[in-house]
Structures are given as C-alpha cells and as structure tokens.
Amino acid sequence: MSIAEMIKSHPDVAGNPNEPLALAVRHAMFCSAICTSCADACLAESHVEKMRQCIRTDLDCADVCTMLYKVATRRTGTNEALTQSALRLCIEACQICAEECERHDHDHCRRCAEMCRECARDCRKALETFG
C-alpha cells in the first residue's frame, strides 16, 4: 500500500492526492527513520563525543519530518498555511542535518545526508503545488 493511494481514498481528496505532496510525505517518513537510525549509529561510534552535534541534528530532523508527514496526511478540511510552513521547516531541518552529516566520514552519515537532501528536494516540489 502506498501513502498516495491512502490519501487518494480520502473522501475530501476526490481522487487527487497532490502527488508531489504525497511523495514529500513518503520521503519525510523515510527520512525520520533514517535520521533516527543515524543518531543511533553515531552513539555507537568510538568517539561519540565528536558526534554530539550530529546526533542532535539527526534527532531534530527526525522530529520535524515526523511532524510534516503527520500534518500533511490529514486531508479533512484544510490547513494549507500550516502545511506550507511544515514543508519549509522540513526543508530547513533536512539541509542542516545533511550539512552536519557530511562533516563526518561514516557510511551512516553519508546515507543520512543523501536522504535529507532527497526529502528537502521533494518538499520544495510539494511547496510549488500551493501556488
């Protein structure tokens, strides 16, 4: 089952799930999980004290991504202003997290940065649908 199909089945959506927004929601869910996993992997590194800021940005990004996917999947009524703000905040959190992760030479950080950049890109595309 895809998130787009779930949103499409909502009575207030009338079969139009806003595909770019649905993709941003999907990637925000993935990004939340990957950032959480990266933070956990950072805790296991031998020099964990050097990973403190990375852990913080990973967890902050995970929380913002979670907030976005929860807000953006609600389709009863409308709250476009909040959805747009959530998308902008997710872009910012993902950029900050990607930049921090790119400072570290760990495979988990590289993967996290990649996911964050992908999520930010999709959030930008979703923002464009609001006109």
mmCIF file of the C-alpha atoms, coordinates in Angstrom:
data_MODEL
# 
_entry.id   MODEL 
# 
loop_
_atom_site.group_PDB 
_atom_site.id 
_atom_site.type_symbol 
_atom_site.label_atom_id 
_atom_site.label_alt_id 
_atom_site.label_comp_id 
_atom_site.label_asym_id 
_atom_site.label_entity_id 
_atom_site.label_seq_id 
_atom_site.pdbx_PDB_ins_code 
_atom_site.Cartn_x 
_atom_site.Cartn_y 
_atom_site.Cartn_z 
_atom_site.occupancy 
_atom_site.B_iso_or_equiv 
_atom_site.pdbx_formal_charge 
_atom_site.auth_seq_id 
_atom_site.auth_comp_id 
_atom_site.auth_asym_id 
_atom_site.auth_atom_id 
_atom_site.pdbx_PDB_model_num 
ATOM 1   C CA . MET A 1 1   ? 0.000   0.000  0.000  1.00 0.00 ? 1   MET A CA 1 
ATOM 2   C CA . SER A 1 2   ? 1.288   3.440  -0.836 1.00 0.00 ? 2   SER A CA 1 
ATOM 3   C CA . ILE A 1 3   ? 0.658   6.657  1.064  1.00 0.00 ? 3   ILE A CA 1 
ATOM 4   C CA . ALA A 1 4   ? -0.565  8.256  -2.186 1.00 0.00 ? 4   ALA A CA 1 
ATOM 5   C CA . GLU A 1 5   ? -3.214  5.540  -2.552 1.00 0.00 ? 5   GLU A CA 1 
ATOM 6   C CA . MET A 1 6   ? -4.299  6.015  1.050  1.00 0.00 ? 6   MET A CA 1 
ATOM 7   C CA . ILE A 1 7   ? -4.611  9.786  0.604  1.00 0.00 ? 7   ILE A CA 1 
ATOM 8   C CA . LYS A 1 8   ? -6.393  9.300  -2.732 1.00 0.00 ? 8   LYS A CA 1 
ATOM 9   C CA . SER A 1 9   ? -9.067  7.235  -0.971 1.00 0.00 ? 9   SER A CA 1 
ATOM 10  C CA . HIS A 1 10  ? -9.906  10.089 1.440  1.00 0.00 ? 10  HIS A CA 1 
ATOM 11  C CA . PRO A 1 11  ? -13.415 11.469 0.745  1.00 0.00 ? 11  PRO A CA 1 
ATOM 12  C CA . ASP A 1 12  ? -12.225 15.103 0.792  1.00 0.00 ? 12  ASP A CA 1 
ATOM 13  C CA . VAL A 1 13  ? -9.467  14.477 -1.751 1.00 0.00 ? 13  VAL A CA 1 
ATOM 14  C CA . ALA A 1 14  ? -11.752 13.262 -4.559 1.00 0.00 ? 14  ALA A CA 1 
ATOM 15  C CA . GLY A 1 15  ? -9.042  11.070 -6.073 1.00 0.00 ? 15  GLY A CA 1 
ATOM 16  C CA . ASN A 1 16  ? -6.446  13.862 -6.331 1.00 0.00 ? 16  ASN A CA 1 
ATOM 17  C CA . PRO A 1 17  ? -3.822  13.250 -3.639 1.00 0.00 ? 17  PRO A CA 1 
ATOM 18  C CA . ASN A 1 18  ? -1.411  16.010 -4.809 1.00 0.00 ? 18  ASN A CA 1 
ATOM 19  C CA . GLU A 1 19  ? 1.290   13.594 -5.947 1.00 0.00 ? 19  GLU A CA 1 
ATOM 20  C CA . PRO A 1 20  ? 4.253   15.885 -5.110 1.00 0.00 ? 20  PRO A CA 1 
ATOM 21  C CA . LEU A 1 21  ? 2.932   16.335 -1.579 1.00 0.00 ? 21  LEU A CA 1 
ATOM 22  C CA . ALA A 1 22  ? 2.304   12.600 -1.228 1.00 0.00 ? 22  ALA A CA 1 
ATOM 23  C CA . LEU A 1 23  ? 5.907   11.939 -2.304 1.00 0.00 ? 23  LEU A CA 1 
ATOM 24  C CA . ALA A 1 24  ? 7.187   14.505 0.204  1.00 0.00 ? 24  ALA A CA 1 
ATOM 25  C CA . VAL A 1 25  ? 5.149   12.758 2.914  1.00 0.00 ? 25  VAL A CA 1 
ATOM 26  C CA . ARG A 1 26  ? 6.590   9.382  1.922  1.00 0.00 ? 26  ARG A CA 1 
ATOM 27  C CA . HIS A 1 27  ? 10.148  10.657 1.966  1.00 0.00 ? 27  HIS A CA 1 
ATOM 28  C CA . ALA A 1 28  ? 9.598   12.511 5.242  1.00 0.00 ? 28  ALA A CA 1 
ATOM 29  C CA . MET A 1 29  ? 8.593   9.179  6.811  1.00 0.00 ? 29  MET A CA 1 
ATOM 30  C CA . PHE A 1 30  ? 11.740  7.547  5.418  1.00 0.00 ? 30  PHE A CA 1 
ATOM 31  C CA . CYS A 1 31  ? 13.894  10.492 6.448  1.00 0.00 ? 31  CYS A CA 1 
ATOM 32  C CA . SER A 1 32  ? 12.583  10.368 10.001 1.00 0.00 ? 32  SER A CA 1 
ATOM 33  C CA . ALA A 1 33  ? 13.531  6.697  10.283 1.00 0.00 ? 33  ALA A CA 1 
ATOM 34  C CA . ILE A 1 34  ? 16.933  7.160  8.643  1.00 0.00 ? 34  ILE A CA 1 
ATOM 35  C CA . CYS A 1 35  ? 17.821  10.166 10.809 1.00 0.00 ? 35  CYS A CA 1 
ATOM 36  C CA . THR A 1 36  ? 16.849  8.207  13.922 1.00 0.00 ? 36  THR A CA 1 
ATOM 37  C CA . SER A 1 37  ? 18.994  5.296  12.766 1.00 0.00 ? 37  SER A CA 1 
ATOM 38  C CA . CYS A 1 38  ? 21.919  7.608  12.025 1.00 0.00 ? 38  CYS A CA 1 
ATOM 39  C CA . ALA A 1 39  ? 21.682  9.140  15.509 1.00 0.00 ? 39  ALA A CA 1 
ATOM 40  C CA . ASP A 1 40  ? 21.753  5.652  16.988 1.00 0.00 ? 40  ASP A CA 1 
ATOM 41  C CA . ALA A 1 41  ? 24.756  4.696  14.854 1.00 0.00 ? 41  ALA A CA 1 
ATOM 42  C CA . CYS A 1 42  ? 26.525  7.890  15.943 1.00 0.00 ? 42  CYS A CA 1 
ATOM 43  C CA . LEU A 1 43  ? 26.067  6.783  19.546 1.00 0.00 ? 43  LEU A CA 1 
ATOM 44  C CA . ALA A 1 44  ? 27.939  3.588  18.721 1.00 0.00 ? 44  ALA A CA 1 
ATOM 45  C CA . GLU A 1 45  ? 30.962  5.371  17.220 1.00 0.00 ? 45  GLU A CA 1 
ATOM 46  C CA . SER A 1 46  ? 34.203  5.120  19.200 1.00 0.00 ? 46  SER A CA 1 
ATOM 47  C CA . HIS A 1 47  ? 34.487  8.904  19.558 1.00 0.00 ? 47  HIS A CA 1 
ATOM 48  C CA . VAL A 1 48  ? 30.863  9.568  20.430 1.00 0.00 ? 48  VAL A CA 1 
ATOM 49  C CA . GLU A 1 49  ? 31.740  12.924 21.982 1.00 0.00 ? 49  GLU A CA 1 
ATOM 50  C CA . LYS A 1 50  ? 32.645  14.161 18.485 1.00 0.00 ? 50  LYS A CA 1 
ATOM 51  C CA . MET A 1 51  ? 29.214  13.104 17.255 1.00 0.00 ? 51  MET A CA 1 
ATOM 52  C CA . ARG A 1 52  ? 27.106  15.116 19.708 1.00 0.00 ? 52  ARG A CA 1 
ATOM 53  C CA . GLN A 1 53  ? 26.032  17.783 17.224 1.00 0.00 ? 53  GLN A CA 1 
ATOM 54  C CA . CYS A 1 54  ? 25.310  15.181 14.574 1.00 0.00 ? 54  CYS A CA 1 
ATOM 55  C CA . ILE A 1 55  ? 23.123  13.239 16.988 1.00 0.00 ? 55  ILE A CA 1 
ATOM 56  C CA . ARG A 1 56  ? 21.261  16.437 17.879 1.00 0.00 ? 56  ARG A CA 1 
ATOM 57  C CA . THR A 1 57  ? 20.634  17.443 14.266 1.00 0.00 ? 57  THR A CA 1 
ATOM 58  C CA . ASP A 1 58  ? 19.620  13.884 13.342 1.00 0.00 ? 58  ASP A CA 1 
ATOM 59  C CA . LEU A 1 59  ? 17.019  13.790 16.113 1.00 0.00 ? 59  LEU A CA 1 
ATOM 60  C CA . ASP A 1 60  ? 15.759  17.305 15.395 1.00 0.00 ? 60  ASP A CA 1 
ATOM 61  C CA . CYS A 1 61  ? 15.371  16.441 11.716 1.00 0.00 ? 61  CYS A CA 1 
ATOM 62  C CA . ALA A 1 62  ? 13.605  13.175 12.541 1.00 0.00 ? 62  ALA A CA 1 
ATOM 63  C CA . ASP A 1 63  ? 11.096  15.035 14.721 1.00 0.00 ? 63  ASP A CA 1 
ATOM 64  C CA . VAL A 1 64  ? 10.431  17.713 12.079 1.00 0.00 ? 64  VAL A CA 1 
ATOM 65  C CA . CYS A 1 65  ? 9.984   15.070 9.372  1.00 0.00 ? 65  CYS A CA 1 
ATOM 66  C CA . THR A 1 66  ? 7.540   13.210 11.612 1.00 0.00 ? 66  THR A CA 1 
ATOM 67  C CA . MET A 1 67  ? 5.587   16.401 12.191 1.00 0.00 ? 67  MET A CA 1 
ATOM 68  C CA . LEU A 1 68  ? 5.431   17.058 8.441  1.00 0.00 ? 68  LEU A CA 1 
ATOM 69  C CA . TYR A 1 69  ? 4.158   13.655 7.469  1.00 0.00 ? 69  TYR A CA 1 
ATOM 70  C CA . LYS A 1 70  ? 1.507   13.738 10.185 1.00 0.00 ? 70  LYS A CA 1 
ATOM 71  C CA . VAL A 1 71  ? 0.251   17.215 9.275  1.00 0.00 ? 71  VAL A CA 1 
ATOM 72  C CA . ALA A 1 72  ? 0.393   16.660 5.514  1.00 0.00 ? 72  ALA A CA 1 
ATOM 73  C CA . THR A 1 73  ? -1.527  13.379 5.552  1.00 0.00 ? 73  THR A CA 1 
ATOM 74  C CA . ARG A 1 74  ? -4.547  14.996 7.215  1.00 0.00 ? 74  ARG A CA 1 
ATOM 75  C CA . ARG A 1 75  ? -6.963  15.972 4.476  1.00 0.00 ? 75  ARG A CA 1 
ATOM 76  C CA . THR A 1 76  ? -10.221 16.670 6.296  1.00 0.00 ? 76  THR A CA 1 
ATOM 77  C CA . GLY A 1 77  ? -10.824 20.392 5.989  1.00 0.00 ? 77  GLY A CA 1 
ATOM 78  C CA . THR A 1 78  ? -7.844  22.490 5.037  1.00 0.00 ? 78  THR A CA 1 
ATOM 79  C CA . ASN A 1 79  ? -4.799  23.985 6.672  1.00 0.00 ? 79  ASN A CA 1 
ATOM 80  C CA . GLU A 1 80  ? -2.633  24.926 3.714  1.00 0.00 ? 80  GLU A CA 1 
ATOM 81  C CA . ALA A 1 81  ? -0.741  27.631 5.599  1.00 0.00 ? 81  ALA A CA 1 
ATOM 82  C CA . LEU A 1 82  ? 0.405   25.157 8.237  1.00 0.00 ? 82  LEU A CA 1 
ATOM 83  C CA . THR A 1 83  ? 1.266   22.514 5.632  1.00 0.00 ? 83  THR A CA 1 
ATOM 84  C CA . GLN A 1 84  ? 3.376   25.040 3.752  1.00 0.00 ? 84  GLN A CA 1 
ATOM 85  C CA . SER A 1 85  ? 5.120   26.099 6.962  1.00 0.00 ? 85  SER A CA 1 
ATOM 86  C CA . ALA A 1 86  ? 5.773   22.446 7.814  1.00 0.00 ? 86  ALA A CA 1 
ATOM 87  C CA . LEU A 1 87  ? 7.266   21.885 4.356  1.00 0.00 ? 87  LEU A CA 1 
ATOM 88  C CA . ARG A 1 88  ? 9.559   24.907 4.766  1.00 0.00 ? 88  ARG A CA 1 
ATOM 89  C CA . LEU A 1 89  ? 10.654  23.781 8.228  1.00 0.00 ? 89  LEU A CA 1 
ATOM 90  C CA . CYS A 1 90  ? 11.328  20.277 6.916  1.00 0.00 ? 90  CYS A CA 1 
ATOM 91  C CA . ILE A 1 91  ? 13.485  21.717 4.121  1.00 0.00 ? 91  ILE A CA 1 
ATOM 92  C CA . GLU A 1 92  ? 15.488  23.715 6.669  1.00 0.00 ? 92  GLU A CA 1 
ATOM 93  C CA . ALA A 1 93  ? 15.895  20.801 9.089  1.00 0.00 ? 93  ALA A CA 1 
ATOM 94  C CA . CYS A 1 94  ? 16.965  18.485 6.270  1.00 0.00 ? 94  CYS A CA 1 
ATOM 95  C CA . GLN A 1 95  ? 19.518  20.993 4.960  1.00 0.00 ? 95  GLN A CA 1 
ATOM 96  C CA . ILE A 1 96  ? 21.006  21.485 8.430  1.00 0.00 ? 96  ILE A CA 1 
ATOM 97  C CA . CYS A 1 97  ? 21.141  17.732 9.039  1.00 0.00 ? 97  CYS A CA 1 
ATOM 98  C CA . ALA A 1 98  ? 22.666  16.978 5.635  1.00 0.00 ? 98  ALA A CA 1 
ATOM 99  C CA . GLU A 1 99  ? 25.381  19.594 6.153  1.00 0.00 ? 99  GLU A CA 1 
ATOM 100 C CA . GLU A 1 100 ? 26.218  18.205 9.595  1.00 0.00 ? 100 GLU A CA 1 
ATOM 101 C CA . CYS A 1 101 ? 26.249  14.591 8.432  1.00 0.00 ? 101 CYS A CA 1 
ATOM 102 C CA . GLU A 1 102 ? 28.517  15.490 5.510  1.00 0.00 ? 102 GLU A CA 1 
ATOM 103 C CA . ARG A 1 103 ? 31.155  16.622 8.030  1.00 0.00 ? 103 ARG A CA 1 
ATOM 104 C CA . HIS A 1 104 ? 31.613  13.018 9.187  1.00 0.00 ? 104 HIS A CA 1 
ATOM 105 C CA . ASP A 1 105 ? 33.308  10.139 7.424  1.00 0.00 ? 105 ASP A CA 1 
ATOM 106 C CA . HIS A 1 106 ? 30.780  7.453  8.313  1.00 0.00 ? 106 HIS A CA 1 
ATOM 107 C CA . ASP A 1 107 ? 28.656  5.474  5.891  1.00 0.00 ? 107 ASP A CA 1 
ATOM 108 C CA . HIS A 1 108 ? 25.551  6.034  8.016  1.00 0.00 ? 108 HIS A CA 1 
ATOM 109 C CA . CYS A 1 109 ? 26.114  9.795  7.926  1.00 0.00 ? 109 CYS A CA 1 
ATOM 110 C CA . ARG A 1 110 ? 26.593  9.744  4.155  1.00 0.00 ? 110 ARG A CA 1 
ATOM 111 C CA . ARG A 1 111 ? 23.343  7.838  3.707  1.00 0.00 ? 111 ARG A CA 1 
ATOM 112 C CA . CYS A 1 112 ? 21.503  10.147 6.085  1.00 0.00 ? 112 CYS A CA 1 
ATOM 113 C CA . ALA A 1 113 ? 22.737  13.242 4.254  1.00 0.00 ? 113 ALA A CA 1 
ATOM 114 C CA . GLU A 1 114 ? 21.600  11.737 0.965  1.00 0.00 ? 114 GLU A CA 1 
ATOM 115 C CA . MET A 1 115 ? 18.116  11.034 2.333  1.00 0.00 ? 115 MET A CA 1 
ATOM 116 C CA . CYS A 1 116 ? 17.882  14.519 3.835  1.00 0.00 ? 116 CYS A CA 1 
ATOM 117 C CA . ARG A 1 117 ? 18.753  16.131 0.501  1.00 0.00 ? 117 ARG A CA 1 
ATOM 118 C CA . GLU A 1 118 ? 16.174  13.974 -1.271 1.00 0.00 ? 118 GLU A CA 1 
ATOM 119 C CA . CYS A 1 119 ? 13.499  14.849 1.284  1.00 0.00 ? 119 CYS A CA 1 
ATOM 120 C CA . ALA A 1 120 ? 14.278  18.577 1.035  1.00 0.00 ? 120 ALA A CA 1 
ATOM 121 C CA . ARG A 1 121 ? 14.087  18.395 -2.771 1.00 0.00 ? 121 ARG A CA 1 
ATOM 122 C CA . ASP A 1 122 ? 10.685  16.716 -2.624 1.00 0.00 ? 122 ASP A CA 1 
ATOM 123 C CA . CYS A 1 123 ? 9.401   19.219 -0.065 1.00 0.00 ? 123 CYS A CA 1 
ATOM 124 C CA . ARG A 1 124 ? 10.399  22.058 -2.406 1.00 0.00 ? 124 ARG A CA 1 
ATOM 125 C CA . LYS A 1 125 ? 8.458   20.412 -5.239 1.00 0.00 ? 125 LYS A CA 1 
ATOM 126 C CA . ALA A 1 126 ? 5.447   19.985 -2.959 1.00 0.00 ? 126 ALA A CA 1 
ATOM 127 C CA . LEU A 1 127 ? 5.590   23.658 -1.972 1.00 0.00 ? 127 LEU A CA 1 
ATOM 128 C CA . GLU A 1 128 ? 5.330   24.613 -5.640 1.00 0.00 ? 128 GLU A CA 1 
ATOM 129 C CA . THR A 1 129 ? 1.889   22.966 -5.800 1.00 0.00 ? 129 THR A CA 1 
ATOM 130 C CA . PHE A 1 130 ? 0.429   25.542 -3.428 1.00 0.00 ? 130 PHE A CA 1 
ATOM 131 C CA . GLY A 1 131 ? 0.793   28.379 -5.916 1.00 0.00 ? 131 GLY A CA 1 
# 
